[in-house]
XYZ file of C-alpha atoms in Angstrom:
657
model
C -37.331 12.550 -25.946
C -35.695 9.276 -24.890
C -35.328 9.678 -21.119
C -33.529 7.253 -18.805
C -32.375 7.560 -15.214
C -28.752 6.791 -14.370
C -26.961 6.682 -11.045
C -23.492 6.576 -9.499
C -22.850 5.253 -6.004
C -19.874 5.858 -3.730
C -19.114 2.973 -1.370
C -17.045 2.693 1.806
C -15.398 -0.687 1.220
C -12.653 -2.610 3.027
C -10.202 -5.067 1.434
C -11.389 -8.661 1.842
C -14.423 -7.671 3.929
C -16.784 -9.845 1.946
C -19.702 -9.419 4.316
C -19.458 -5.650 4.674
C -18.663 -4.965 1.021
C -21.558 -7.106 -0.185
C -23.935 -5.405 2.245
C -22.977 -1.930 1.020
C -23.373 -2.951 -2.626
C -26.798 -4.457 -1.985
C -27.916 -1.382 -0.036
C -26.834 0.886 -2.894
C -28.619 -1.289 -5.470
C -31.830 -1.310 -3.440
C -31.707 2.470 -2.997
C -31.158 2.856 -6.736
C -34.184 0.660 -7.434
C -36.271 2.735 -5.034
C -35.140 5.921 -6.811
C -36.008 4.502 -10.225
C -32.403 4.272 -11.449
C -31.973 1.954 -14.440
C -28.176 2.023 -14.875
C -25.989 2.095 -11.751
C -22.224 2.577 -11.766
C -20.363 1.246 -8.699
C -16.673 1.845 -7.865
C -13.651 -0.065 -9.132
C -12.974 -3.403 -7.409
C -16.015 -2.859 -5.206
C -16.565 -6.588 -4.554
C -13.199 -7.326 -2.939
C -11.805 -3.847 -2.205
C -9.237 -1.966 -4.265
C -6.407 -2.173 -1.717
C -6.022 -5.972 -1.524
C -2.401 -5.755 -2.781
C -0.729 -9.203 -3.014
C -3.965 -10.892 -1.938
C -5.074 -10.285 -5.546
C -2.749 -13.162 -6.437
C -4.629 -15.621 -4.230
C -6.840 -18.096 -6.150
C -9.052 -18.447 -3.077
C -9.617 -14.713 -2.965
C -10.669 -14.625 -6.614
C -13.021 -17.564 -6.089
C -14.690 -15.705 -3.241
C -15.095 -12.605 -5.425
C -16.905 -14.729 -8.022
C -19.156 -16.234 -5.337
C -20.140 -12.803 -4.050
C -20.782 -11.638 -7.620
C -23.222 -14.505 -8.181
C -24.907 -13.878 -4.824
C -25.596 -10.258 -5.779
C -27.176 -11.094 -9.150
C -30.760 -11.584 -7.820
C -30.672 -7.997 -6.499
C -30.226 -6.576 -10.010
C -33.622 -7.315 -11.536
C -34.870 -4.231 -13.327
C -31.547 -2.444 -13.664
C -28.006 -2.742 -15.013
C -25.106 -2.560 -12.542
C -21.302 -2.501 -12.853
C -19.411 -4.695 -10.353
C -15.613 -4.603 -10.188
C -13.424 -7.621 -9.397
C -10.111 -9.280 -10.360
C -10.428 -11.815 -13.181
C -7.910 -14.498 -14.215
C -8.049 -15.084 -17.962
C -5.616 -17.318 -19.864
C -3.333 -17.282 -16.806
C -3.182 -13.475 -16.755
C -4.826 -11.373 -14.069
C -6.963 -8.379 -15.064
C -8.655 -5.521 -13.283
C -12.167 -5.981 -14.651
C -15.730 -4.825 -14.330
C -18.705 -7.104 -14.805
C -21.887 -5.656 -16.251
C -24.955 -7.406 -14.889
C -28.530 -6.679 -15.956
C -31.870 -8.119 -14.916
C -30.236 -10.698 -12.690
C -27.686 -12.103 -15.129
C -24.122 -11.496 -16.266
C -23.854 -9.702 -19.626
C -20.057 -9.528 -19.982
C -16.711 -8.376 -18.564
C -14.685 -5.322 -19.588
C -10.984 -5.238 -18.703
C -8.971 -2.141 -17.764
C -6.673 -0.956 -20.548
C -4.434 1.515 -18.685
C -2.944 0.560 -15.329
C -2.160 3.067 -12.579
C 1.562 2.828 -11.959
C 2.650 6.146 -10.424
C 2.776 7.413 -6.857
C 0.994 5.102 -4.459
C -0.348 2.903 -7.276
C 1.360 -0.381 -8.226
C -1.267 -2.039 -10.387
C 1.264 -3.615 -12.810
C 2.553 -5.684 -9.887
C -0.699 -7.659 -10.020
C -2.570 -6.879 -13.218
C -2.041 -6.917 -16.951
C -3.256 -4.149 -19.245
C -5.897 -5.278 -21.730
C -5.114 -4.417 -25.385
C -7.456 -1.874 -26.962
C -9.857 -3.529 -29.395
C -9.167 -7.098 -28.215
C -12.110 -9.381 -27.365
C -12.300 -12.941 -26.092
C -14.522 -15.223 -24.032
C -14.200 -15.973 -20.329
C -15.066 -19.373 -18.896
C -16.663 -19.254 -15.443
C -18.069 -22.213 -13.559
C -21.598 -21.148 -14.453
C -21.059 -20.209 -18.093
C -19.052 -18.590 -20.882
C -19.103 -14.786 -21.206
C -17.727 -12.068 -23.495
C -14.517 -10.526 -22.138
C -12.289 -7.616 -23.144
C -12.862 -4.283 -24.886
C -16.646 -4.426 -25.231
C -19.684 -2.256 -25.682
C -23.124 -3.361 -24.545
C -26.437 -2.801 -26.304
C -29.090 -2.791 -23.581
C -32.426 -2.593 -25.298
C -31.179 -0.061 -27.814
C -28.988 1.930 -25.399
C -25.254 1.485 -26.060
C -22.923 1.509 -23.074
C -19.138 1.312 -22.607
C -16.518 1.673 -19.878
C -13.493 3.711 -18.969
C -12.076 2.258 -15.749
C -10.406 4.885 -13.522
C -6.918 5.392 -15.047
C -8.374 4.908 -18.533
C -9.765 8.439 -18.271
C -6.488 10.010 -17.078
C -4.352 9.096 -20.114
C -3.929 11.016 -23.370
C -5.451 8.299 -25.610
C -8.611 7.561 -23.643
C -10.720 4.515 -24.551
C -13.629 6.965 -24.684
C -12.498 8.089 -28.130
C -12.906 4.563 -29.455
C -16.242 4.225 -27.669
C -17.362 7.423 -29.347
C -16.419 5.968 -32.736
C -18.630 2.994 -31.910
C -21.612 5.186 -31.115
C -22.113 4.634 -27.395
C -24.724 6.600 -25.452
C -23.307 6.078 -21.951
C -19.786 5.789 -20.588
C -19.468 4.413 -17.065
C -16.293 5.046 -15.079
C -15.902 2.824 -11.974
C -12.978 4.398 -10.098
C -10.806 4.057 -7.022
C -9.320 7.551 -7.152
C -7.586 8.526 -3.905
C -7.912 11.965 -2.383
C -5.268 14.631 -2.884
C -5.587 18.389 -2.566
C -7.259 19.837 -5.657
C -7.708 16.479 -7.378
C -11.499 16.587 -7.430
C -11.446 19.561 -9.797
C -9.330 17.526 -12.238
C -11.871 14.692 -12.112
C -14.706 17.093 -12.824
C -12.845 18.403 -15.868
C -12.281 14.993 -17.449
C -15.874 13.945 -16.747
C -17.252 17.133 -18.287
C -14.844 17.056 -21.220
C -15.510 13.355 -21.825
C -19.242 13.949 -21.945
C -18.803 16.883 -24.341
C -16.095 15.526 -26.642
C -17.648 12.068 -26.934
C -21.241 13.313 -27.086
C -22.371 10.994 -24.292
C -23.664 10.862 -20.761
C -20.659 10.159 -18.517
C -21.272 8.469 -15.144
C -18.410 8.464 -12.627
C -18.354 6.600 -9.308
C -15.617 6.432 -6.691
C -14.662 4.738 -3.463
C -15.255 6.481 -0.133
C -13.319 6.663 3.121
C -10.159 5.102 4.483
C -10.285 1.809 2.652
C -7.031 0.059 3.538
C -5.133 2.318 5.975
C -3.239 5.009 4.054
C -5.259 6.182 1.059
C -8.412 8.178 1.723
C -11.118 8.203 -0.936
C -13.334 11.265 -1.037
C -16.243 9.888 -3.058
C -17.700 12.664 -5.176
C -19.854 10.834 -7.757
C -20.330 12.794 -10.987
C -22.839 12.634 -13.854
C -22.369 14.852 -16.906
C -24.287 14.889 -20.175
C -23.206 16.633 -23.347
C -20.765 18.909 -21.528
C -23.070 19.842 -18.623
C -22.737 18.555 -15.067
C -26.195 17.269 -14.153
C -25.490 15.613 -10.771
C -22.707 15.739 -8.236
C -22.612 13.617 -5.108
C -21.179 14.486 -1.684
C -17.562 14.072 -0.651
C -16.076 12.800 2.636
C -19.345 11.237 3.770
C -19.392 9.151 6.960
C -22.107 6.884 5.540
C -21.561 3.431 4.039
C -22.785 4.591 0.640
C -24.250 7.637 -1.087
C -26.098 7.822 -4.388
C -26.203 10.513 -7.067
C -28.682 10.188 -9.920
C -30.035 12.116 -12.885
C -32.552 11.789 -15.691
C -30.819 12.217 -19.027
C -32.128 12.667 -22.561
C -30.487 10.205 -24.961
C -31.967 11.920 -28.013
C -30.175 15.115 -27.029
C -26.749 13.473 -26.755
C -27.326 11.463 -29.927
C -28.132 14.672 -31.760
C -24.834 16.109 -30.471
C -22.975 13.082 -31.843
C -24.707 13.410 -35.225
C -23.593 17.030 -35.468
C -19.970 16.170 -34.698
C -19.467 14.839 -38.219
C -17.453 11.856 -36.972
C -17.384 9.554 -40.007
C -15.736 6.724 -38.065
C -18.967 5.950 -36.220
C -20.623 4.599 -39.333
C -17.610 2.372 -40.019
C -17.576 0.888 -36.497
C -16.764 -2.802 -36.188
C -19.681 -4.346 -34.315
C -17.732 -7.477 -33.295
C -17.377 -6.252 -29.740
C -21.017 -5.202 -29.268
C -22.941 -7.438 -26.841
C -26.715 -7.510 -27.358
C -28.842 -7.747 -24.238
C -32.635 -7.332 -24.136
C -33.569 -4.694 -21.579
C -36.831 -2.916 -20.783
C -36.560 0.843 -20.247
C -39.311 2.282 -18.069
C -40.192 5.962 -18.323
C -38.449 7.674 -15.379
C -40.269 9.832 -12.849
C -39.735 13.476 -13.746
C -37.734 14.869 -10.872
C -34.661 17.007 -10.329
C -31.243 15.432 -10.321
C -29.807 14.661 -6.927
C -26.893 17.051 -6.374
C -25.326 17.126 -2.940
C -21.942 18.821 -3.167
C -21.081 20.751 -0.003
C -21.284 24.522 0.380
C -17.754 24.438 1.817
C -16.397 23.486 -1.631
C -17.310 26.941 -2.914
C -15.659 28.888 -0.080
C -12.313 30.618 0.321
C -10.625 27.921 2.405
C -11.154 24.780 0.335
C -7.735 23.301 1.201
C -8.335 23.787 4.923
C -11.801 22.252 4.579
C -10.518 19.319 2.503
C -7.744 18.626 5.013
C -10.197 18.717 7.920
C -12.758 16.452 6.306
C -10.277 14.018 4.772
C -8.366 13.374 8.007
C -11.545 13.295 10.097
C -12.998 10.614 7.812
C -9.667 8.790 7.741
C -9.543 8.679 11.550
C -13.164 7.522 11.758
C -12.635 4.613 9.387
C -9.266 3.651 10.865
C -10.802 3.614 14.346
C -13.730 1.370 13.493
C -11.984 -0.870 10.965
C -9.115 -1.536 13.398
C -11.725 -2.233 16.115
C -10.090 0.232 18.483
C -11.910 2.001 21.305
C -10.547 5.513 20.999
C -7.385 7.574 20.629
C -4.549 8.623 22.903
C -2.453 11.699 22.074
C 0.685 12.863 23.853
C -0.365 16.529 23.964
C 2.680 18.756 24.346
C 0.977 22.121 23.989
C 2.612 22.652 20.589
C 1.380 22.780 17.011
C 1.579 19.126 15.950
C -0.088 17.419 18.882
C -2.697 20.198 19.066
C -3.564 19.596 15.411
C -3.950 15.845 15.979
C -6.181 16.336 19.026
C -8.344 18.864 17.181
C -8.765 16.476 14.246
C -10.171 13.804 16.569
C -12.687 16.288 17.982
C -13.615 17.382 14.462
C -14.108 13.726 13.512
C -16.732 13.453 16.242
C -18.466 16.689 15.281
C -18.585 15.964 11.541
C -19.643 12.349 12.086
C -22.434 13.290 14.468
C -23.649 16.055 12.147
C -24.114 13.598 9.296
C -25.040 10.370 11.064
C -26.548 11.564 14.316
C -24.986 10.721 17.682
C -26.618 7.303 18.046
C -25.624 6.012 14.608
C -22.148 7.503 14.978
C -21.709 5.738 18.325
C -22.982 2.472 16.918
C -20.587 2.599 13.982
C -17.546 3.008 16.227
C -18.706 0.383 18.719
C -19.781 2.564 21.641
C -22.724 1.334 23.696
C -24.782 4.516 23.471
C -24.563 7.961 22.002
C -24.125 10.833 24.428
C -23.614 14.478 23.605
C -20.774 15.498 21.305
C -18.557 16.501 24.249
C -19.292 13.228 26.046
C -18.284 11.297 22.937
C -15.032 13.249 22.657
C -14.231 12.489 26.301
C -14.952 8.815 25.664
C -12.806 8.680 22.549
C -9.883 11.050 23.204
C -7.361 10.981 26.032
C -4.643 13.657 26.054
C -1.473 13.222 28.116
C 0.972 16.002 28.972
C 4.348 14.568 29.972
C 6.520 17.009 31.880
C 10.282 17.092 32.391
C 12.446 19.742 34.029
C 12.637 21.498 30.647
C 8.876 21.767 30.158
C 7.327 25.200 30.609
C 4.161 26.315 32.328
C 3.173 27.883 29.004
C 2.943 24.567 27.166
C 1.331 22.804 30.117
C -1.393 25.442 30.313
C -1.885 25.383 26.544
C -2.279 21.595 26.570
C -4.671 21.559 29.530
C -6.818 24.415 28.223
C -7.041 22.904 24.743
C -8.001 19.468 26.045
C -10.718 21.120 28.113
C -12.017 23.109 25.154
C -12.175 19.945 23.046
C -13.897 17.968 25.783
C -11.075 15.414 26.006
C -9.858 13.565 29.073
C -6.612 15.199 30.290
C -3.830 13.487 32.241
C -0.416 14.755 33.354
C 2.602 12.479 33.723
C 5.764 13.773 35.435
C 8.537 11.799 33.733
C 11.508 13.775 35.093
C 12.311 11.019 37.573
C 12.507 8.483 34.738
C 14.808 10.793 32.757
C 17.131 11.115 35.765
C 17.092 7.367 36.365
C 18.165 6.590 32.784
C 20.765 9.359 32.862
C 22.247 8.048 36.113
C 22.224 4.487 34.751
C 24.313 5.493 31.743
C 26.564 7.832 33.738
C 27.435 5.002 36.115
C 28.194 2.704 33.185
C 30.519 5.133 31.346
C 31.924 6.595 34.591
C 31.346 10.263 33.802
C 28.625 12.865 34.102
C 26.671 13.831 31.004
C 26.550 17.513 30.074
C 24.761 19.685 27.500
C 27.940 20.845 25.794
C 29.139 17.334 24.887
C 25.975 15.208 25.043
C 23.244 17.451 23.645
C 21.480 14.990 21.305
C 21.544 12.100 23.773
C 20.128 14.256 26.564
C 17.374 15.568 24.302
C 16.433 12.155 22.943
C 16.136 10.441 26.316
C 13.462 12.940 27.336
C 11.423 12.129 24.242
C 11.895 8.371 24.563
C 10.879 8.041 28.198
C 7.530 9.532 27.256
C 6.677 6.526 25.095
C 6.212 3.583 27.508
C 3.670 5.259 29.780
C 1.483 6.574 26.988
C 1.695 3.228 25.175
C 0.595 1.523 28.389
C -2.358 3.864 28.702
C -3.370 3.175 25.091
C -3.117 -0.575 25.692
C -5.280 -0.351 28.801
C -7.949 1.515 26.873
C -7.627 -0.637 23.710
C -7.054 2.678 21.974
C -4.917 3.868 19.072
C -1.854 5.877 20.049
C -1.505 8.682 17.512
C 1.996 9.821 16.582
C 2.357 13.572 16.083
C 5.314 14.055 13.719
C 4.725 16.120 10.585
C 6.111 15.997 7.058
C 8.666 18.791 7.568
C 10.184 16.893 10.486
C 10.157 13.657 8.486
C 12.153 15.300 5.699
C 15.059 16.123 7.992
C 14.623 13.467 10.675
C 13.836 16.069 13.330
C 12.136 13.484 15.497
C 13.159 10.974 18.130
C 12.596 7.402 17.092
C 10.580 5.577 19.738
C 9.803 8.995 21.178
C 7.586 11.499 19.430
C 7.288 9.075 16.497
C 5.746 6.320 18.612
C 2.203 5.384 17.719
C 0.135 3.054 15.593
C -0.997 5.783 13.205
C 0.602 9.072 12.160
C -2.246 11.190 10.748
C -0.271 14.365 9.967
C 2.978 12.832 8.677
C 1.998 13.843 5.141
C 1.416 17.536 5.979
C 4.087 20.212 6.216
C 4.500 22.332 9.327
C 3.855 25.643 7.584
C 0.396 24.502 6.470
C -0.408 23.045 9.888
C 0.307 26.423 11.498
C -1.928 28.185 8.965
C -4.661 25.593 9.484
C -4.604 26.013 13.276
C -4.877 29.796 12.933
C -7.884 29.297 10.643
C -9.376 26.820 13.121
C -8.876 29.344 15.925
C -10.808 32.124 14.198
C -13.134 30.514 11.611
C -13.262 26.728 11.493
C -15.076 24.407 9.076
C -18.429 25.382 7.583
C -21.176 24.382 9.998
C -18.849 23.882 12.976
C -17.461 26.182 15.637
C -14.020 27.748 15.777
C -11.666 26.864 18.661
C -10.452 30.184 20.175
C -8.412 28.355 22.834
C -5.918 27.523 20.075
C -4.559 31.039 20.527
C -2.482 29.651 23.404
C -0.811 27.275 20.934
C -0.658 29.582 17.932
C 1.117 32.447 19.673
C 4.092 30.227 20.595
C 7.162 29.562 18.487
C 7.345 25.795 17.797
C 9.819 24.158 20.168
C 10.723 20.649 21.249
C 11.374 21.848 24.845
C 14.156 19.321 25.286
C 16.994 21.695 26.183
C 17.001 23.801 29.378
C 14.557 26.697 29.126
C 17.429 29.192 29.329
C 18.673 27.912 25.934
C 15.617 29.395 24.192
C 15.292 26.382 21.908
C 13.020 26.665 18.843
C 12.500 24.287 15.924
C 13.453 26.887 13.328
C 16.719 27.771 15.083
C 17.607 24.067 15.116
C 16.666 23.618 11.449
C 15.744 26.619 9.293
C 12.553 28.632 8.704
C 9.745 26.181 8.006
C 8.551 27.879 4.818
C 12.085 27.622 3.441
C 12.444 24.008 4.595
C 9.263 23.039 2.781
C 10.386 24.833 -0.384
C 13.794 23.108 -0.289
C 12.146 19.729 0.259
C 9.847 20.100 -2.731
C 12.651 21.312 -4.978
C 15.017 18.534 -3.901
C 12.634 15.600 -3.573
C 9.624 16.345 -5.765
C 11.473 18.208 -8.520
C 14.694 16.141 -8.206
C 16.997 19.183 -8.214
C 20.665 18.883 -7.249
C 22.015 20.985 -4.342
C 23.379 23.761 -6.629
C 20.040 23.888 -8.457
C 18.120 24.047 -5.190
C 20.318 26.893 -3.971
C 19.703 28.835 -7.170
C 15.951 28.321 -6.843
C 15.973 29.427 -3.199
C 17.966 32.551 -4.054
C 15.201 33.465 -6.475
C 12.339 32.785 -4.040
C 13.855 33.871 -0.703
C 15.743 37.040 -1.597
C 15.624 38.388 1.956
C 18.216 35.779 3.024
C 21.872 35.991 2.035
C 23.414 33.452 -0.334
C 25.793 32.063 2.307
C 22.968 31.528 4.784
C 20.813 29.828 2.142
C 23.734 27.598 1.161
C 24.156 26.561 4.805
C 20.493 25.618 5.046
C 20.514 23.736 1.727
C 23.573 21.784 2.859
C 21.868 21.049 6.170
C 18.747 19.763 4.417
C 20.561 17.352 2.094
C 22.727 16.039 4.908
C 19.776 15.435 7.229
C 17.613 14.008 4.437
C 20.217 11.450 3.404
C 21.103 10.096 6.811
C 17.538 9.900 8.112
C 15.852 7.700 5.504
C 15.834 4.892 8.060
C 13.538 6.996 10.230
C 11.056 7.527 7.414
C 11.054 3.770 6.823
C 9.951 3.243 10.434
C 7.205 5.843 10.703
C 3.742 4.617 11.604
C 1.269 4.449 8.700
C 0.248 7.909 7.556
C -2.592 9.308 5.483
C -1.924 10.143 1.855
C -3.096 13.744 1.426
C -0.779 15.319 -1.105
C 0.522 13.830 -4.344
C 4.136 14.552 -3.445
C 4.574 13.057 0.012
C 7.614 11.376 1.590
C 6.190 7.980 2.560
C 8.679 5.373 1.264
C 6.002 2.688 1.215
C 3.628 4.519 -1.119
C 5.358 7.416 -2.844
C 8.987 8.427 -2.276
C 11.622 5.693 -2.400
C 15.186 6.561 -1.398
C 18.092 4.329 -0.318
C 18.691 3.971 3.408
C 22.440 4.133 2.749
C 23.729 6.596 0.173
C 26.588 8.929 -0.706
C 24.651 11.788 0.822
C 25.131 14.182 -2.150
C 28.742 14.739 -1.027
C 30.116 15.635 -4.456
C 27.182 17.888 -5.324
C 27.446 19.748 -2.020
C 31.202 20.207 -2.454
C 30.643 21.686 -5.899
C 27.978 24.000 -4.511
C 30.371 25.293 -1.859
C 33.160 25.774 -4.415
C 30.821 27.804 -6.607
C 30.010 30.067 -3.669
C 33.665 30.587 -2.804
C 34.503 31.452 -6.382
């Protein structure tokens, strides 16, 4: 048997944080050395951070990346490590990975397939490297091989697929297989989305089987740059078998997965494949590097995937852990001292407040209270409830149209979470603004003629006080609007949209309601449920901006939320026209009449078109679903448009006929 030990590290990096990024890389390398790892795969662009955006174009930034690379070299004696960074070559910029071994640079491999869909814009900065092309790169300290390379480390042949390279139909791995590699390393920056981890596992397993290799996959971890959350989840597969799987959504700076693999076994699998191209391989791109392979300690592979990933509520668990980690990183990387939530007693604000409490519980479970407190800049670690009270302030802001039901729900929930609870009575401010305008226009405002204006002023007057409180505490004000509201603009700008971060803007209302019911009765694996949520869950969602006698509910203002979400996905994700959406809704929602469905479809398209400006102004939100509405990362739509007028007219004519 030819046994070697390989490892994959997940790193919590930050764009342009040279000190922090370097420290995490060095810590991972030292842990790998301690564990006897001989080949270590680190994530894509780990030196500078993946989310640097237009800073990639800065010559000074690239010079600093090279400096950090050279500073890390002495740490790599005794093992081979992949280090990702941007590289300028012949006046073209490339997303590259540098292989270093025994303290020196061996060569640079460039990414062949650029991520260009959804929130990815790699072609804005980088060029795709042509398959099979090789060249030399001139650095200040030497000249190195560059391009589509394989590396021969003391008789072990190694190649790269870099993130997107593994997601395309014609993977570079096929060419690497033809050239007889033993290992394929995949340094990735693959953002979290529901269900995406299972896709990664499939291409890692299939790559290891089809190419007859050991496949080592590493990923970024945490909220790197503000919107995208990276779930980690390092993977090592050999010959079609998963041999190690690292944890996801960790609160630590790095985690390491490793495994001992048998090269003779994978080589035997390649020899049985009957691939005649391997013997005809062009060795021009093979870089020879002397390397001493020590016999690894015989121990079990490190496999740390969570028990929650095998349960019945994986989406609820993923949502909880992704947003909790996103909030944790956003808090500490923005150097804020806590969160403020305008807690109305309804679904959205309750969900946001619960997610902050869950952040504390999950972080303390993994790190311990003292380390958790230190990471977020608190002086000392108290109990979990003391930390929640320190970090979360909830404010209920009452007007004449607020009910005792929502006030009680907000107060009881804040108490159950351990948060600080404050009540503002803003009715006097509402009346002052109303009187100011009435005096100016010389008439009294009334609900029959001035409904929207009277609703909006109640939402807007709630912003200044809660902003002031957040400023006094040096805290982040969390906006509470959800994706369903964003789709139709059912939100008051500078009111319920105010905040520096909007953690649930990518999640639809129907799922949030399901998630809160789950949190009420079950909750995440290892944590408690929150029974007090019953006071929120038994209510119909309402803005409480009209007089209580009006019986206002969100769904009476809009449409049933499950229908709204289905219309949004058909219209925006699937790009259906209004008549096509109506036809699809008739098939899925047969318990509603055609005329009623047509009214709701017309309402959706009208509200969608005239409210793009609101979506443009939303606070940054977390990317959680690969079909969201964020115009800055996923869904671009003109602020001014024809509003589907012709399509809607044709839909109505078809109904009449």
